[in-house]
mmCIF file of C-alpha atoms in Angstrom:
data_model
loop_
_atom_site.group_PDB
_atom_site.id
_atom_site.type_symbol
_atom_site.label_atom_id
_atom_site.label_comp_id
_atom_site.label_asym_id
_atom_site.label_seq_id
_atom_site.Cartn_x
_atom_site.Cartn_y
_atom_site.Cartn_z
ATOM 1 C CA MET A 1 38.392 -13.823 -59.478
ATOM 2 C CA ASN A 2 35.319 -14.752 -57.435
ATOM 3 C CA THR A 3 35.811 -11.708 -55.221
ATOM 4 C CA ARG A 4 35.952 -9.376 -58.236
ATOM 5 C CA THR A 5 32.785 -10.863 -59.666
ATOM 6 C CA TYR A 6 30.987 -10.415 -56.320
ATOM 7 C CA LEU A 7 31.945 -6.735 -56.097
ATOM 8 C CA ILE A 8 30.761 -6.074 -59.659
ATOM 9 C CA CYS A 9 27.374 -7.639 -58.882
ATOM 10 C CA MET A 10 27.014 -5.513 -55.740
ATOM 11 C CA LEU A 11 27.659 -2.342 -57.725
ATOM 12 C CA PHE A 12 24.775 -3.166 -60.064
ATOM 13 C CA LEU A 13 22.346 -4.196 -57.287
ATOM 14 C CA PHE A 14 22.876 -1.173 -54.981
ATOM 15 C CA PRO A 15 21.375 1.484 -57.339
ATOM 16 C CA ALA A 16 18.409 -0.783 -58.005
ATOM 17 C CA CYS A 17 17.725 -1.032 -54.277
ATOM 18 C CA MET A 18 17.937 2.739 -53.916
ATOM 19 C CA LYS A 19 15.340 3.263 -56.645
ATOM 20 C CA SER A 20 12.859 0.839 -55.088
ATOM 21 C CA THR A 21 12.856 2.581 -51.662
ATOM 22 C CA PRO A 22 9.369 4.269 -51.050
ATOM 23 C CA LYS A 23 9.381 8.017 -50.543
ATOM 24 C CA PRO A 24 7.470 9.393 -47.581
ATOM 25 C CA GLU A 25 6.708 12.559 -49.586
ATOM 26 C CA MET A 26 3.979 10.669 -51.467
ATOM 27 C CA THR A 27 1.756 10.683 -48.405
ATOM 28 C CA ALA A 28 2.262 14.414 -47.955
ATOM 29 C CA LYS A 29 1.250 15.023 -51.573
ATOM 30 C CA GLU A 30 -1.814 12.880 -51.091
ATOM 31 C CA ILE A 31 -2.773 14.853 -48.008
ATOM 32 C CA ALA A 32 -2.369 18.155 -49.814
ATOM 33 C CA MET A 33 -4.744 17.243 -52.656
ATOM 34 C CA PRO A 34 -7.024 20.141 -53.798
ATOM 35 C CA ALA A 35 -9.846 20.276 -51.252
ATOM 36 C CA PRO A 36 -12.548 21.561 -53.643
ATOM 37 C CA ARG A 37 -12.002 18.683 -56.074
ATOM 38 C CA GLU A 38 -12.020 16.130 -53.282
ATOM 39 C CA GLU A 39 -15.212 17.629 -51.833
ATOM 40 C CA GLU A 40 -16.870 17.502 -55.249
ATOM 41 C CA ARG A 41 -15.915 13.839 -55.604
ATOM 42 C CA VAL A 42 -17.204 12.773 -52.202
ATOM 43 C CA ALA A 43 -20.284 14.982 -52.620
ATOM 44 C CA ALA A 44 -21.151 13.139 -55.823
ATOM 45 C CA GLN A 45 -20.735 9.831 -54.015
ATOM 46 C CA SER A 46 -22.854 10.915 -51.036
ATOM 47 C CA ASP A 47 -25.617 12.264 -53.298
ATOM 48 C CA ASP A 48 -26.034 8.788 -54.760
ATOM 49 C CA ILE A 49 -26.921 7.431 -51.310
ATOM 50 C CA ALA A 50 -28.780 10.507 -49.994
ATOM 51 C CA PRO A 51 -31.909 9.513 -48.046
ATOM 52 C CA ALA A 52 -35.275 11.046 -48.896
ATOM 53 C CA ILE A 53 -36.039 13.946 -46.539
ATOM 54 C CA ALA A 54 -39.617 14.739 -45.554
ATOM 55 C CA SER A 55 -40.780 18.346 -45.684
ATOM 56 C CA LYS A 56 -39.756 20.451 -42.702
ATOM 57 C CA VAL A 57 -42.382 23.020 -41.660
ATOM 58 C CA ILE A 58 -42.157 25.129 -38.487
ATOM 59 C CA GLN A 59 -45.472 26.327 -37.001
ATOM 60 C CA THR A 60 -46.044 29.143 -34.503
ATOM 61 C CA ALA A 61 -49.376 30.299 -33.076
ATOM 62 C CA ASN A 62 -50.520 33.281 -31.017
ATOM 63 C CA VAL A 63 -53.910 33.793 -29.341
ATOM 64 C CA SER A 64 -55.275 36.487 -27.015
ATOM 65 C CA PHE A 65 -58.550 36.836 -25.136
ATOM 66 C CA GLU A 66 -60.227 38.404 -22.090
ATOM 67 C CA THR A 67 -61.406 36.414 -19.079
ATOM 68 C CA ASP A 68 -63.619 37.127 -16.066
ATOM 69 C CA ALA A 69 -61.726 34.799 -13.704
ATOM 70 C CA PHE A 70 -57.951 35.047 -14.028
ATOM 71 C CA ASN A 71 -56.886 32.245 -11.670
ATOM 72 C CA LYS A 72 -59.460 29.814 -13.037
ATOM 73 C CA CYS A 73 -58.402 30.637 -16.578
ATOM 74 C CA ARG A 74 -54.727 30.101 -15.736
ATOM 75 C CA VAL A 75 -55.424 26.607 -14.414
ATOM 76 C CA ALA A 76 -57.510 25.758 -17.481
ATOM 77 C CA VAL A 77 -54.817 26.997 -19.896
ATOM 78 C CA ASN A 78 -52.114 24.937 -18.178
ATOM 79 C CA ASP A 79 -54.388 21.869 -18.228
ATOM 80 C CA VAL A 80 -54.863 22.218 -21.998
ATOM 81 C CA ILE A 81 -51.108 22.446 -22.542
ATOM 82 C CA LYS A 82 -50.487 19.298 -20.478
ATOM 83 C CA LYS A 83 -53.403 17.418 -22.048
ATOM 84 C CA TYR A 84 -51.938 17.750 -25.534
ATOM 85 C CA GLY A 85 -48.397 16.818 -24.551
ATOM 86 C CA GLY A 86 -47.034 20.351 -24.330
ATOM 87 C CA GLN A 87 -44.808 22.094 -21.825
ATOM 88 C CA VAL A 88 -44.760 25.678 -20.550
ATOM 89 C CA THR A 89 -41.423 27.309 -21.395
ATOM 90 C CA ASN A 90 -42.139 30.812 -20.103
ATOM 91 C CA GLU A 91 -44.871 32.603 -18.160
ATOM 92 C CA LYS A 92 -45.076 36.306 -17.348
ATOM 93 C CA GLN A 93 -47.770 37.989 -15.235
ATOM 94 C CA ASP A 94 -48.527 41.655 -14.688
ATOM 95 C CA LYS A 95 -51.107 42.712 -12.107
ATOM 96 C CA GLY A 96 -51.856 46.413 -12.305
ATOM 97 C CA GLU A 97 -54.472 48.756 -10.921
ATOM 98 C CA TYR A 98 -56.990 48.201 -13.692
ATOM 99 C CA SER A 99 -56.101 44.781 -15.167
ATOM 100 C CA TRP A 100 -54.374 41.457 -14.525
ATOM 101 C CA ARG A 101 -52.474 40.051 -17.499
ATOM 102 C CA SER A 102 -50.550 36.893 -18.371
ATOM 103 C CA GLU A 103 -48.376 35.839 -21.301
ATOM 104 C CA THR A 104 -47.717 32.095 -21.443
ATOM 105 C CA THR A 105 -45.369 30.511 -23.986
ATOM 106 C CA ALA A 106 -45.480 26.754 -24.505
ATOM 107 C CA LYS A 107 -44.122 24.034 -26.772
ATOM 108 C CA VAL A 108 -46.863 21.765 -28.152
ATOM 109 C CA PRO A 109 -46.487 18.746 -30.477
ATOM 110 C CA ALA A 110 -47.060 20.010 -34.017
ATOM 111 C CA ASN A 111 -49.653 17.344 -34.790
ATOM 112 C CA LYS A 112 -51.718 18.451 -31.764
ATOM 113 C CA LEU A 113 -51.518 22.222 -32.253
ATOM 114 C CA ASP A 114 -54.968 22.508 -33.872
ATOM 115 C CA SER A 115 -56.575 20.488 -31.080
ATOM 116 C CA ALA A 116 -54.920 22.685 -28.446
ATOM 117 C CA LEU A 117 -56.150 25.839 -30.213
ATOM 118 C CA ASN A 118 -59.707 24.495 -30.314
ATOM 119 C CA ALA A 119 -59.554 23.694 -26.595
ATOM 120 C CA LEU A 120 -58.276 27.190 -25.803
ATOM 121 C CA GLU A 121 -61.080 28.703 -27.858
ATOM 122 C CA GLY A 122 -63.504 26.759 -25.687
ATOM 123 C CA ILE A 123 -62.002 28.465 -22.632
ATOM 124 C CA ALA A 124 -61.961 31.934 -24.190
ATOM 125 C CA GLY A 125 -65.343 31.792 -25.891
ATOM 126 C CA VAL A 126 -64.063 34.211 -28.522
ATOM 127 C CA PHE A 127 -60.466 35.069 -29.352
ATOM 128 C CA ASN A 128 -59.622 38.760 -29.563
ATOM 129 C CA GLU A 129 -56.767 37.738 -31.841
ATOM 130 C CA LYS A 130 -55.537 34.494 -33.393
ATOM 131 C CA THR A 131 -52.553 34.034 -35.730
ATOM 132 C CA VAL A 132 -50.941 30.843 -37.040
ATOM 133 C CA ASN A 133 -47.715 31.119 -39.046
ATOM 134 C CA THR A 134 -45.833 28.423 -40.975
ATOM 135 C CA GLU A 135 -42.260 28.466 -42.293
ATOM 136 C CA ASP A 136 -40.981 25.859 -44.750
ATOM 137 C CA VAL A 137 -37.304 25.130 -44.023
ATOM 138 C CA THR A 138 -37.004 21.971 -46.118
ATOM 139 C CA LYS A 139 -34.458 23.426 -48.560
ATOM 140 C CA GLN A 140 -32.321 24.752 -45.725
ATOM 141 C CA TYR A 141 -32.428 21.346 -44.025
ATOM 142 C CA ILE A 142 -31.476 19.507 -47.236
ATOM 143 C CA ASP A 143 -28.489 21.822 -47.736
ATOM 144 C CA MET A 144 -27.299 21.140 -44.186
ATOM 145 C CA ASP A 145 -27.734 17.395 -44.629
ATOM 146 C CA ALA A 146 -25.790 17.377 -47.914
ATOM 147 C CA ARG A 147 -22.946 19.369 -46.382
ATOM 148 C CA MET A 148 -22.814 17.059 -43.371
ATOM 149 C CA ARG A 149 -22.649 13.918 -45.532
ATOM 150 C CA THR A 150 -19.941 15.486 -47.689
ATOM 151 C CA GLN A 151 -17.859 16.228 -44.605
ATOM 152 C CA GLN A 152 -18.465 12.721 -43.252
ATOM 153 C CA ALA A 153 -17.124 11.253 -46.506
ATOM 154 C CA LEU A 154 -14.070 13.503 -46.214
ATOM 155 C CA GLU A 155 -13.620 12.309 -42.655
ATOM 156 C CA GLN A 156 -13.431 8.692 -43.850
ATOM 157 C CA ARG A 157 -10.958 9.703 -46.560
ATOM 158 C CA TYR A 158 -8.670 11.365 -44.016
ATOM 159 C CA LEU A 159 -8.912 8.339 -41.722
ATOM 160 C CA GLN A 160 -7.668 6.166 -44.580
ATOM 161 C CA LEU A 161 -4.782 8.560 -45.174
ATOM 162 C CA LEU A 162 -3.979 8.509 -41.469
ATOM 163 C CA GLN A 163 -3.403 4.761 -41.619
ATOM 164 C CA LYS A 164 -0.893 5.259 -44.453
ATOM 165 C CA ALA A 165 0.930 8.203 -42.855
ATOM 166 C CA GLY A 166 4.664 7.581 -42.875
ATOM 167 C CA THR A 167 5.895 10.426 -40.679
ATOM 168 C CA VAL A 168 4.840 12.267 -37.555
ATOM 169 C CA GLY A 169 4.442 15.443 -39.624
ATOM 170 C CA ASP A 170 1.981 13.712 -41.943
ATOM 171 C CA MET A 171 0.001 12.406 -38.979
ATOM 172 C CA LEU A 172 -0.226 15.858 -37.395
ATOM 173 C CA GLU A 173 -1.352 17.427 -40.669
ATOM 174 C CA ILE A 174 -4.061 14.809 -41.165
ATOM 175 C CA GLU A 175 -5.225 15.174 -37.544
ATOM 176 C CA GLU A 176 -5.591 18.938 -38.041
ATOM 177 C CA LYS A 177 -7.740 18.430 -41.137
ATOM 178 C CA LEU A 178 -9.806 15.826 -39.305
ATOM 179 C CA SER A 179 -10.479 18.315 -36.493
ATOM 180 C CA GLN A 180 -11.704 20.926 -38.985
ATOM 181 C CA VAL A 181 -13.968 18.450 -40.771
ATOM 182 C CA ARG A 182 -15.410 17.109 -37.511
ATOM 183 C CA ALA A 183 -16.156 20.656 -36.297
ATOM 184 C CA VAL A 184 -18.209 21.284 -39.452
ATOM 185 C CA ILE A 185 -20.030 17.965 -38.972
ATOM 186 C CA GLU A 186 -20.930 18.752 -35.344
ATOM 187 C CA ALA A 187 -22.178 22.243 -36.269
ATOM 188 C CA ALA A 188 -24.392 20.791 -39.008
ATOM 189 C CA LYS A 189 -25.775 18.153 -36.636
ATOM 190 C CA THR A 190 -26.581 20.809 -34.024
ATOM 191 C CA ASN A 191 -28.408 23.025 -36.525
ATOM 192 C CA MET A 192 -30.330 20.091 -37.974
ATOM 193 C CA LYS A 193 -31.389 18.928 -34.510
ATOM 194 C CA GLN A 194 -32.608 22.432 -33.698
ATOM 195 C CA ILE A 195 -34.748 22.439 -36.840
ATOM 196 C CA ASP A 196 -36.073 18.947 -36.039
ATOM 197 C CA ASP A 197 -37.115 20.140 -32.567
ATOM 198 C CA GLN A 198 -38.844 23.236 -33.973
ATOM 199 C CA VAL A 199 -40.683 21.114 -36.534
ATOM 200 C CA ALA A 200 -41.761 18.495 -33.994
ATOM 201 C CA TYR A 201 -42.910 21.044 -31.370
ATOM 202 C CA SER A 202 -44.776 24.214 -32.321
ATOM 203 C CA THR A 203 -44.443 27.412 -30.293
ATOM 204 C CA LEU A 204 -47.771 28.557 -28.820
ATOM 205 C CA THR A 205 -48.113 31.977 -27.152
ATOM 206 C CA ILE A 206 -51.255 32.624 -25.078
ATOM 207 C CA ASN A 207 -52.152 36.135 -23.877
ATOM 208 C CA TYR A 208 -55.145 36.620 -21.585
ATOM 209 C CA TRP A 209 -56.242 39.303 -19.128
ATOM 210 C CA GLN A 210 -58.922 40.222 -16.619
ATOM 211 C CA VAL A 211 -60.273 43.756 -16.253
ATOM 212 C CA MET A 212 -60.842 44.722 -12.617
ATOM 213 C CA LYS A 213 -64.546 45.109 -11.801
ATOM 214 C CA ASN A 214 -64.098 47.203 -8.623
ATOM 215 C CA SER A 215 -65.474 50.626 -9.532
ATOM 216 C CA SER A 216 -63.446 52.299 -6.788
ATOM 217 C CA LEU A 217 -60.341 51.199 -8.618
ATOM 218 C CA ARG A 218 -61.678 52.147 -12.031
ATOM 219 C CA ARG A 219 -63.212 55.568 -11.092
ATOM 220 C CA PRO A 220 -61.842 57.887 -8.382
ATOM 221 C CA GLY A 221 -64.349 59.163 -5.791
ATOM 222 C CA PHE A 222 -65.434 62.810 -5.223
ATOM 223 C CA ALA A 223 -62.841 63.454 -2.510
ATOM 224 C CA SER A 224 -60.082 62.098 -4.688
ATOM 225 C CA GLN A 225 -61.246 64.191 -7.642
ATOM 226 C CA ALA A 226 -61.464 67.336 -5.444
ATOM 227 C CA TRP A 227 -57.950 66.775 -4.118
ATOM 228 C CA ASP A 228 -56.664 66.244 -7.649
ATOM 229 C CA SER A 229 -58.298 69.554 -8.680
ATOM 230 C CA VAL A 230 -56.609 71.400 -5.790
ATOM 231 C CA LYS A 231 -53.247 69.939 -6.789
ATOM 232 C CA ASP A 232 -53.830 70.881 -10.408
ATOM 233 C CA GLY A 233 -54.691 74.471 -9.395
ATOM 234 C CA TRP A 234 -51.614 74.773 -7.211
ATOM 235 C CA ASP A 235 -49.455 73.358 -9.988
ATOM 236 C CA ALA A 236 -50.890 75.995 -12.335
ATOM 237 C CA ILE A 237 -50.016 78.817 -9.886
ATOM 238 C CA VAL A 238 -46.477 77.504 -9.445
ATOM 239 C CA ALA A 239 -46.061 77.224 -13.196
ATOM 240 C CA THR A 240 -47.274 80.808 -13.669
ATOM 241 C CA VAL A 241 -44.887 82.199 -11.049
ATOM 242 C CA LEU A 242 -41.969 80.288 -12.512
ATOM 243 C CA GLY A 243 -42.904 81.569 -15.948
ATOM 244 C CA LEU A 244 -42.928 85.159 -14.705
ATOM 245 C CA ILE A 245 -39.553 84.694 -13.044
ATOM 246 C CA ALA A 246 -38.103 83.314 -16.239
ATOM 247 C CA ALA A 247 -39.547 86.251 -18.234
ATOM 248 C CA TRP A 248 -38.447 89.071 -15.853
ATOM 249 C CA PRO A 249 -35.939 90.675 -18.287
ATOM 250 C CA PHE A 250 -38.659 91.074 -20.907
ATOM 251 C CA ILE A 251 -41.070 92.450 -18.303
ATOM 252 C CA ILE A 252 -38.560 95.119 -17.179
ATOM 253 C CA VAL A 253 -37.912 96.184 -20.766
ATOM 254 C CA ALA A 254 -41.648 96.378 -21.412
ATOM 255 C CA VAL A 255 -42.173 98.527 -18.273
ATOM 256 C CA ILE A 256 -39.384 100.929 -19.293
ATOM 257 C CA ILE A 257 -40.837 101.289 -22.785
ATOM 258 C CA PHE A 258 -44.290 101.858 -21.327
ATOM 259 C CA ILE A 259 -43.024 104.611 -18.971
ATOM 260 C CA PHE A 260 -41.042 106.273 -21.758
ATOM 261 C CA VAL A 261 -44.003 106.297 -24.154
ATOM 262 C CA ARG A 262 -46.329 107.586 -21.462
ATOM 263 C CA ARG A 263 -43.996 110.494 -20.548
ATOM 264 C CA TRP A 264 -43.416 111.307 -24.207
ATOM 265 C CA ARG A 265 -47.161 111.577 -24.819
ATOM 266 C CA LYS A 266 -47.608 113.678 -21.677
ATOM 267 C CA ASN A 267 -44.844 116.096 -22.700
ATOM 268 C CA ARG A 268 -46.306 116.296 -26.175
ATOM 269 C CA ARG A 269 -49.707 117.334 -24.811
ATOM 270 C CA LEU A 270 -48.073 119.971 -22.586
ATOM 271 C CA ARG A 271 -46.202 121.462 -25.529
ATOM 272 C CA LYS A 272 -49.407 121.681 -27.528
ATOM 273 C CA GLN A 273 -51.185 123.411 -24.662
ATOM 274 C CA VAL A 274 -48.366 125.990 -24.289
ATOM 275 C CA ALA A 275 -48.371 126.618 -28.016
ATOM 276 C CA SER A 276 -52.127 127.177 -28.070
ATOM 277 C CA HIS A 277 -51.936 129.746 -25.234
ATOM 278 C CA GLN A 278 -49.293 131.727 -27.046
#
């Protein structure tokens, strides 16, 4: 009797135990939640704690001027860049027959750009050209920051899910999503750092040149001019001969027509003379 009662109790308890067993599919469903809705939720949370972002303005400047002493000017320009905490990023020189030119590009702290420009004007005396451009990228920066914080919140959400993963498949799926989210975060950080660098350091381009004062270089002498005239005359003769060679078919046709017309007129005069004698 006791054995029968024990078996009956076991029959009732076994289904109850089966129902209380957790299903690993719940974690998979949680992982596969609609991404847009989840992003909206974490975006709303991150907006509540969004830090205030100062305006982001990128400045670029370009100046050009003429100098009487190229090497001295080059030293002075580099000294100005160093004095105001800048650094030369590129320098290109071109020394030709009539002028010596340089294009120097430098990065200068944005808060010292005006001082550097004033110092360069002291070297130049007068700028031939001066342009200063500004670009406000605050909105672009705010958008990047919001997207980065949204992805960071998603990253924390996936890390929580990873701790609750019940199967290897769930873990692999969460790891894949984490990799995608972290790639977006790193890209946003890189772009934001690039903007921060451009805002902190303005790009300054300096063009200056020296015109050669040696008259022999600027104006050819008589002998040189005479030789150039001889070459020009010879070139004209060669061009004429080549032109005649190229036009020989037309010349032959013109000669034939000329001979034909001349003979026709001569024969016509002879016929008139014979007719008048008769």
